[in-house]
C-alpha positions as semicolon CSV with decimal commas, in nm:
position;residue;x (nm);y (nm);z (nm)
1;D;4,236;-2,920;10,893
2;C;4,348;-2,991;11,266
3;E;4,078;-2,920;11,494
4;G;3,846;-2,750;11,229
5;A;3,519;-2,893;11,100
6;G;3,668;-3,067;10,822
7;E;3,549;-2,818;10,559
8;Q;3,811;-2,669;10,349
9;F;3,824;-2,442;10,047
10;A;4,000;-2,588;9,744
11;V;4,250;-2,411;9,532
12;T;4,221;-2,445;9,145
13;T;4,324;-2,252;8,832
14;M;4,146;-2,496;8,595
15;L;3,803;-2,274;8,583
16;G;4,002;-2,012;8,403
17;S;3,997;-1,632;8,440
18;D;3,623;-1,572;8,263
19;H;3,374;-1,642;8,513
20;L;3,113;-1,596;8,221
21;K;3,264;-1,877;8,036
22;T;3,003;-2,151;7,944
23;D;3,219;-2,434;7,798
24;V;3,444;-2,499;8,108
25;T;3,583;-2,846;8,075
26;L;3,801;-2,987;8,374
27;P;4,083;-3,259;8,257
28;V;3,995;-3,603;8,366
29;H;4,178;-3,931;8,383
30;A;4,122;-4,123;8,097
31;A;4,056;-4,496;8,095
32;P;4,375;-4,748;8,041
33;A;4,407;-4,828;7,687
34;E;4,338;-5,171;7,590
35;E;4,681;-5,356;7,598
36;E;4,750;-5,659;7,327
37;G;4,640;-5,991;7,495
38;E;4,939;-6,150;7,662
39;K;4,915;-6,455;7,453
40;K;5,021;-6,213;7,157
41;L;5,324;-6,082;7,350
42;S;5,652;-6,258;7,293
43;K;5,838;-6,407;7,605
44;K;6,083;-6,138;7,549
45;E;5,838;-5,867;7,562
46;M;5,693;-6,000;7,862
47;K;6,015;-6,048;8,065
48;R;6,118;-5,660;7,944
49;R;5,766;-5,535;8,087
50;A;5,810;-5,733;8,394
51;K;6,182;-5,576;8,459
52;K;6,043;-5,237;8,392
53;E;5,769;-5,273;8,647
54;A;5,998;-5,408;8,903
55;S;6,216;-5,127;8,852
56;K;6,000;-4,858;8,951
57;K;6,076;-4,718;9,263
58;V;5,781;-4,687;9,512
59;D;5,821;-4,538;9,866
60;P;5,589;-4,743;10,108
61;N;5,565;-4,478;10,328
62;K;5,418;-4,218;10,068
63;P;5,082;-4,210;9,913
64;E;5,029;-4,407;9,569
65;E;4,872;-4,192;9,307
66;H;4,554;-4,339;9,217
67;K;4,411;-4,248;8,851
68;V;4,059;-4,319;8,875
69;P;3,890;-4,306;8,507
70;G;3,652;-4,011;8,510
71;A;3,798;-3,833;8,822
72;V;3,956;-3,471;8,793
73;D;4,328;-3,490;8,683
74;Y;4,485;-3,251;8,927
75;S;4,837;-3,313;8,746
76;K;4,700;-3,037;8,502
77;D;4,664;-2,801;8,791
78;F;4,864;-2,494;8,928
79;F;5,038;-2,727;9,202
80;A;5,011;-3,040;8,972
81;R;4,817;-3,175;9,272
82;R;4,477;-3,110;9,447
83;A;4,535;-2,827;9,679
84;N;4,323;-2,672;10,016
85;L;4,350;-2,387;10,201
86;T;4,453;-2,476;10,583
87;V;4,277;-2,387;10,898
88;S;4,588;-2,422;11,080
89;G;4,972;-2,385;11,046
90;Q;5,039;-2,627;11,348
91;L;5,140;-2,919;11,174
92;N;5,400;-2,739;10,970
93;V;5,525;-2,525;11,265
94;E;5,590;-2,851;11,429
95;T;5,884;-2,913;11,212
96;H;6,025;-2,591;11,328
97;A;5,959;-2,656;11,701
98;C;6,189;-3,006;11,673
99;A;6,469;-2,817;11,524
100;L;6,439;-2,473;11,725
101;S;6,257;-2,544;12,031
102;D;5,994;-2,270;12,113
103;V;5,843;-2,111;11,815
104;Y;5,504;-1,969;11,697
105;T;5,328;-1,896;11,373
106;F;5,084;-1,602;11,313
107;G;4,914;-1,596;10,996
108;P;4,560;-1,611;10,823
109;T;4,364;-1,932;10,827
110;F;4,058;-2,062;10,640
111;R;3,756;-2,239;10,708
112;A;3,467;-2,313;10,464
113;E;3,227;-2,448;10,764
114;N;2,873;-2,337;10,676
115;S;2,838;-2,139;10,994
116;H;2,661;-1,824;11,065
117;T;2,724;-1,779;11,439
118;A;2,852;-1,466;11,603
119;R;3,172;-1,657;11,672
120;H;3,276;-1,751;11,323
121;L;3,457;-1,657;11,020
122;S;3,549;-1,799;10,710
123;E;3,895;-1,622;10,700
124;F;4,049;-1,532;11,056
125;W;4,385;-1,501;11,191
126;M;4,553;-1,769;11,443
127;I;4,838;-1,721;11,696
128;E;4,995;-2,063;11,743
129;P;5,285;-2,136;11,981
130;E;5,447;-2,461;11,967
131;I;5,708;-2,539;12,254
132;A;5,951;-2,859;12,280
133;F;6,022;-3,048;12,607
134;A;5,653;-2,929;12,722
135;D;5,357;-3,129;12,860
136;L;4,981;-3,047;12,870
137;T;5,055;-2,861;13,217
138;E;5,327;-2,636;13,098
139;D;5,123;-2,586;12,762
140;I;4,823;-2,453;12,983
141;N;5,045;-2,263;13,174
142;L;5,160;-2,061;12,863
143;A;4,824;-2,031;12,724
144;E;4,712;-1,871;13,047
145;D;5,013;-1,643;13,077
146;Y;4,953;-1,527;12,729
147;L;4,596;-1,455;12,745
148;K;4,650;-1,250;13,074
149;Y;4,947;-1,069;12,911
150;C;4,715;-0,943;12,645
151;V;4,451;-0,848;12,862
152;K;4,671;-0,663;13,097
153;Y;4,828;-0,464;12,802
154;A;4,510;-0,359;12,682
155;L;4,394;-0,236;13,023
156;E;4,739;-0,048;13,074
157;N;4,785;0,077;12,696
158;C;4,393;0,108;12,577
159;A;4,235;0,241;12,871
160;D;4,036;0,521;12,701
161;D;3,915;0,248;12,438
162;L;3,807;0,026;12,709
163;E;3,612;0,309;12,841
164;F;3,439;0,398;12,529
165;F;3,355;0,023;12,476
166;E;3,211;0,009;12,842
167;T;3,016;0,306;12,857
168;N;2,865;0,382;12,503
169;P;2,478;0,290;12,465
170;N;2,583;-0,043;12,305
171;G;2,879;-0,153;12,519
172;E;2,938;-0,384;12,784
173;E;2,853;-0,285;13,111
174;G;3,142;-0,398;13,381
175;L;3,370;-0,454;13,096
176;R;3,673;-0,381;13,279
177;D;3,588;-0,546;13,579
178;R;3,546;-0,856;13,394
179;L;3,889;-0,826;13,242
180;R;4,047;-0,739;13,573
181;N;3,873;-1,055;13,708
182;V;4,078;-1,263;13,469
183;L;4,396;-1,093;13,564
184;E;4,336;-1,143;13,949
185;N;4,245;-1,520;13,953
186;P;4,406;-1,821;13,820
187;F;4,188;-2,017;13,575
188;K;3,969;-2,281;13,691
189;R;4,103;-2,632;13,577
190;L;3,905;-2,927;13,560
191;T;3,855;-3,236;13,331
192;Y;3,596;-3,296;13,060
193;T;3,449;-3,567;13,275
194;E;3,415;-3,346;13,557
195;A;3,250;-3,058;13,351
196;I;3,028;-3,317;13,221
197;E;2,913;-3,429;13,566
198;I;2,871;-3,046;13,685
199;L;2,645;-3,005;13,360
200;Q;2,418;-3,309;13,421
201;K;2,390;-3,200;13,792
202;A;2,252;-2,851;13,666
203;E;2,026;-3,012;13,422
204;A;1,883;-3,222;13,730
205;D;1,853;-2,916;13,926
206;G;1,626;-2,764;13,653
207;H;1,863;-2,575;13,420
208;K;1,731;-2,614;13,055
209;F;2,004;-2,683;12,796
210;E;1,937;-2,693;12,414
211;E;2,123;-3,034;12,426
212;K;2,117;-3,291;12,690
213;P;2,486;-3,290;12,855
214;V;2,643;-3,650;12,776
215;W;3,003;-3,800;12,823
216;G;3,137;-3,803;12,472
217;M;2,975;-3,490;12,311
218;D;3,157;-3,191;12,167
219;L;3,037;-2,924;12,423
220;P;2,820;-2,648;12,256
221;S;2,911;-2,293;12,324
222;E;2,602;-2,252;12,585
223;M;2,748;-2,512;12,790
224;E;3,106;-2,384;12,782
225;R;2,957;-2,045;12,864
226;Y;2,752;-2,166;13,134
227;L;3,048;-2,322;13,331
228;C;3,260;-2,004;13,307
229;E;2,975;-1,760;13,368
230;A;2,745;-1,931;13,584
231;I;2,951;-2,165;13,788
232;Y;3,271;-2,046;13,825
233;K;3,268;-1,663;13,699
234;M;3,608;-1,683;13,560
235;P;3,819;-1,836;13,255
236;V;3,791;-2,245;13,300
237;V;4,042;-2,461;13,149
238;L;3,897;-2,809;13,037
239;T;4,131;-3,099;13,003
240;D;4,141;-3,492;12,904
241;Y;3,885;-3,478;12,618
242;P;3,736;-3,787;12,476
243;K;3,973;-3,913;12,189
244;D;3,685;-3,929;11,915
245;I;3,606;-3,565;11,937
246;K;3,962;-3,451;11,904
247;A;4,225;-3,435;11,649
248;F;4,447;-3,758;11,561
249;Y;4,761;-3,580;11,682
250;M;4,690;-3,524;12,032
251;K;4,862;-3,739;12,300
252;L;4,652;-4,058;12,389
253;N;4,630;-4,055;12,777
254;D;4,692;-4,397;12,957
255;D;4,292;-4,471;13,021
256;G;4,298;-4,513;12,605
257;K;3,961;-4,338;12,600
258;T;4,086;-3,945;12,644
259;V;4,366;-3,741;12,485
260;A;4,578;-3,457;12,651
261;A;4,415;-3,195;12,510
262;A;4,298;-2,845;12,691
263;D;4,058;-2,577;12,591
264;I;4,022;-2,236;12,769
265;L;3,673;-2,097;12,783
266;V;3,608;-1,759;12,886
267;P;3,285;-1,562;12,940
268;K;3,088;-1,426;12,649
269;I;3,261;-1,638;12,387
270;G;3,345;-1,968;12,514
271;E;3,642;-2,150;12,363
272;I;3,916;-1,897;12,287
273;I;4,199;-2,103;12,298
274;G;4,256;-2,485;12,210
275;G;4,569;-2,691;12,264
276;S;4,702;-3,023;12,348
277;Q;5,019;-3,219;12,396
278;R;5,131;-3,373;12,071
279;E;5,167;-3,751;12,016
280;H;5,526;-3,841;11,976
281;R;5,489;-4,201;11,982
282;R;5,493;-4,310;11,624
283;D;5,285;-4,632;11,654
284;I;5,018;-4,495;11,854
285;L;5,009;-4,190;11,608
286;K;4,974;-4,423;11,318
287;Q;4,689;-4,604;11,514
288;R;4,495;-4,272;11,574
289;C;4,550;-4,189;11,204
290;I;4,387;-4,509;11,096
291;E;4,117;-4,465;11,347
292;M;4,021;-4,119;11,208
293;D;3,993;-4,249;10,868
294;L;4,330;-4,057;10,761
295;D;4,585;-4,237;10,548
296;P;4,914;-4,224;10,747
297;K;5,099;-4,172;10,420
298;A;4,905;-3,846;10,311
299;I;5,131;-3,691;10,631
300;W;5,442;-3,918;10,571
301;W;5,656;-3,589;10,610
302;Y;5,487;-3,565;10,991
303;F;5,563;-3,899;11,053
304;D;5,933;-3,870;10,973
305;L;5,954;-3,613;11,269
306;R;5,937;-3,916;11,475
307;K;6,115;-4,161;11,271
308;Y;6,416;-4,161;11,481
309;G;6,270;-4,044;11,791
310;T;6,133;-3,699;11,910
311;V;6,088;-3,496;12,220
312;P;5,771;-3,430;12,382
313;H;5,596;-3,102;12,262
314;A;5,292;-2,918;12,278
315;G;5,116;-2,619;12,163
316;F;4,785;-2,423;12,126
317;G;4,592;-2,203;11,875
318;L;4,426;-1,865;11,984
319;G;4,181;-1,713;11,709
320;F;4,300;-1,355;11,707
321;E;3,952;-1,231;11,637
322;R;3,793;-1,410;11,940
323;L;4,086;-1,239;12,141
324;I;3,965;-0,887;11,997
325;L;3,579;-0,977;12,068
326;F;3,674;-1,067;12,441
327;V;3,870;-0,765;12,525
328;T;3,643;-0,514;12,356
329;G;3,327;-0,680;12,473
330;L;3,169;-0,645;12,107
331;Q;2,887;-0,902;12,026
332;N;2,988;-0,997;11,684
333;I;3,316;-1,146;11,537
334;R;3,238;-0,968;11,228
335;D;3,272;-0,657;11,375
336;V;3,643;-0,706;11,484
337;I;3,819;-0,784;11,142
338;P;3,822;-0,490;10,862
339;F;3,684;-0,739;10,581
340;P;3,480;-0,995;10,725
341;R;3,414;-1,297;10,505
342;W;3,167;-1,577;10,592
343;A;2,957;-1,819;10,410
344;G;2,729;-1,628;10,147
345;N;2,950;-1,314;10,199
346;A;3,296;-1,186;10,032
347;E;3,184;-0,834;9,924
348;F;3,530;-0,713;9,961
C-alpha cells in the first residue's frame, strides 16, 4: 500500500458471475482430520512420518502458509492466493531501478479509503520515478524540476485553455500568475519540525486550525495549504517526517525518530508529491517492518534486493489528477478524470 491509507480492494472470482445468486458459498479450510493415536502407530510408521516431515523444504525467508479452519481458502481463487489492487507501483519498480538505474512507472492505482474530499479518488493515475545512486536532496531536485517542467509546458502550449480556465465565471482568478510564480522561485524547503513550530506560532498568534498542531501528527490539508498559501506564498517542500507516520521503506535518519521523506505542498491542493530516499540497509529495513506490523517474509523479494548489498536510491509519486487540478485551477478532482470513481459511485 506504500503511503496509502492501508485500505485496498480485494480481487476474487469466487463470488461467481451471477450477482443475483443467493446461495454463494466460499471455500474454507477444513479442520484437520483426526489421526490415529501415536500409540497405535508402529515404530516403522512413526519413523516414516518423521522422515517425510523432515524432508519438506521450508524457505525461512518466505511466508508460511497458515490454514486456519473456517477461514477462506484462497488457493481455490483465480490467483491461488489472496490478491489486492495496489496503491503504488513503487516497490516493484525498485527492482528495475536496481538494474537499470533511472526508471519510472505510470499507471492506474486504486485506494479503498472511504474518502469524499475534493482531492481523493478511488481510482487514479500515478507517475512514479525511481532513481539509483541518489539521496533525498537529489530526489527533491528531480521532483521540483519535473513539476516546473509540467507547469512551463502548460503555460507555453495550452495558453488558450489556461486563459479560458482563468476568465470563465467559474474559473480561478489569477491562475496564470500563480503558475508563473511556481516557475520564477525555488521551492521553499524546511523540515517537518520547523513546519510544526511555524504552525504552533500561528495558532498562538490567533489563527484557528481544526486540529491542534503537535509534533508527530500527519498534517491535514488545511495546515499544508496554510504553509504554502499564507506563509510562503509558493510551493513548499517538507522533509524529515516522524517515522511513525511514514512508510517502512523510507530511510531512517541518524536521530532514530525521523525518516528521509519529502512532500511537496502547493497552493489550492496541499500535498501533490510524496517521496523519500529508500532504506537500503537490510537490518534496519527489517526492524522498520516489525515496528509497522509488517511481516518481513511477506516482502521477501524486496529484501532480496538488499541481500548482497545495494545502491542508495530514491523516488517519488505524483498523482496525475492532482497535477491537472493544480494546473487548471478547478475545484474538484472528480472533474479532471473522464470517469471518476469514489466511495459509493462507480456509475461508468
